[in-house]
Amino acid sequence: MAIDPRNPDPPYLSFWREFHRCTLTTPRPDGSPHLVPVGVTWEPEAGIARVIANKKSRKVANILAAGPEGARVAVCQVAPGRWATLEGRARIRTEPDAVADAVRRYAERYGRTPTENPDRVLIEIIVERAMGRA
């Protein structure tokens, strides 16, 4: 079921604010999918989903390999009888303020602040499509 990514209905938005582990799918340079568990926060008003990551991770390398326009990615979460996917273009951000904001949002959703990591970066996804059933 298609959802307006800038104006989701309340149950869908609420589902994205609950504690759920998610998956991130990025394209490898050969085009095959790379799927990993992550924590995701979503700000529909801005059209942005955020994932914090280590700059040395495969997911970050896959996004960087896509070039300056970014990589097409998807994040997804599931729970009994519910699922939600956000699709869009991801870029890597390294600015300390942007990374700190993403860490704050992660802590708010997941109830814990990640340990300090000098290699942390932000995967910022400009959300173009949302779908699911909440």
Short mmCIF file of C-alpha atoms in Angstrom, two decimals, residues 61-127:
data_model
loop_
_atom_site.label_atom_id
_atom_site.label_comp_id
_atom_site.label_asym_id
_atom_site.label_seq_id
_atom_site.Cartn_x
_atom_site.Cartn_y
_atom_site.Cartn_z
CA ALA A 61 31.28 1.98 0.93
CA ASN A 62 28.35 0.90 -1.25
CA ILE A 63 26.74 4.34 -1.01
CA LEU A 64 30.01 6.14 -1.72
CA ALA A 65 30.65 3.88 -4.74
CA ALA A 66 27.39 5.09 -6.29
CA GLY A 67 28.91 8.53 -6.87
CA PRO A 68 27.91 12.07 -5.97
CA GLU A 69 24.21 11.61 -6.73
CA GLY A 70 24.02 8.89 -4.07
CA ALA A 71 22.69 5.36 -4.04
CA ARG A 72 19.12 4.13 -4.30
CA VAL A 73 18.38 2.38 -1.01
CA ALA A 74 15.51 1.03 1.07
CA VAL A 75 14.93 0.74 4.80
CA CYS A 76 12.30 -1.61 6.15
CA GLN A 77 10.83 -2.76 9.44
CA VAL A 78 8.36 -5.50 10.28
CA ALA A 79 6.23 -6.57 13.21
CA PRO A 80 3.39 -9.09 13.40
CA GLY A 81 0.72 -7.90 10.95
CA ARG A 82 2.59 -4.68 10.09
CA TRP A 83 5.40 -3.62 7.81
CA ALA A 84 6.85 -0.39 6.46
CA THR A 85 9.40 0.47 3.79
CA LEU A 86 10.98 3.81 2.89
CA GLU A 87 12.87 4.16 -0.40
CA GLY A 88 15.07 6.97 -1.59
CA ARG A 89 18.52 8.22 -2.43
CA ALA A 90 21.23 8.00 0.23
CA ARG A 91 24.32 10.13 0.70
CA ILE A 92 26.99 10.08 3.37
CA ARG A 93 27.26 13.10 5.68
CA THR A 94 30.22 13.69 7.95
CA GLU A 95 29.49 17.14 9.42
CA PRO A 96 29.68 16.86 13.23
CA ASP A 97 26.37 18.71 13.76
CA ALA A 98 24.48 16.44 11.34
CA VAL A 99 25.97 13.29 12.89
CA ALA A 100 25.20 14.52 16.44
CA ASP A 101 21.60 15.27 15.44
CA ALA A 102 21.24 11.76 14.02
CA VAL A 103 22.65 10.25 17.23
CA ARG A 104 20.17 12.31 19.28
CA ARG A 105 17.28 11.09 17.13
CA TYR A 106 18.51 7.50 17.43
CA ALA A 107 18.67 7.82 21.23
CA GLU A 108 15.14 9.22 21.29
CA ARG A 109 13.69 6.34 19.27
CA TYR A 110 15.74 3.49 20.71
CA GLY A 111 16.05 4.64 24.31
CA ARG A 112 19.85 4.55 24.47
CA THR A 113 22.71 6.73 23.33
CA PRO A 114 25.25 4.82 21.24
CA THR A 115 28.80 4.70 22.55
CA GLU A 116 31.14 7.38 21.25
CA ASN A 117 32.61 6.52 17.85
CA PRO A 118 35.03 8.88 16.09
CA ASP A 119 34.40 6.98 12.84
CA ARG A 120 30.63 7.55 12.92
CA VAL A 121 28.94 9.04 9.86
CA LEU A 122 25.36 9.69 8.87
CA ILE A 123 23.58 7.91 6.07
CA GLU A 124 20.97 10.47 5.05
CA ILE A 125 18.15 9.16 2.87
CA ILE A 126 15.99 11.56 0.92
CA VAL A 127 12.73 9.59 1.02
#
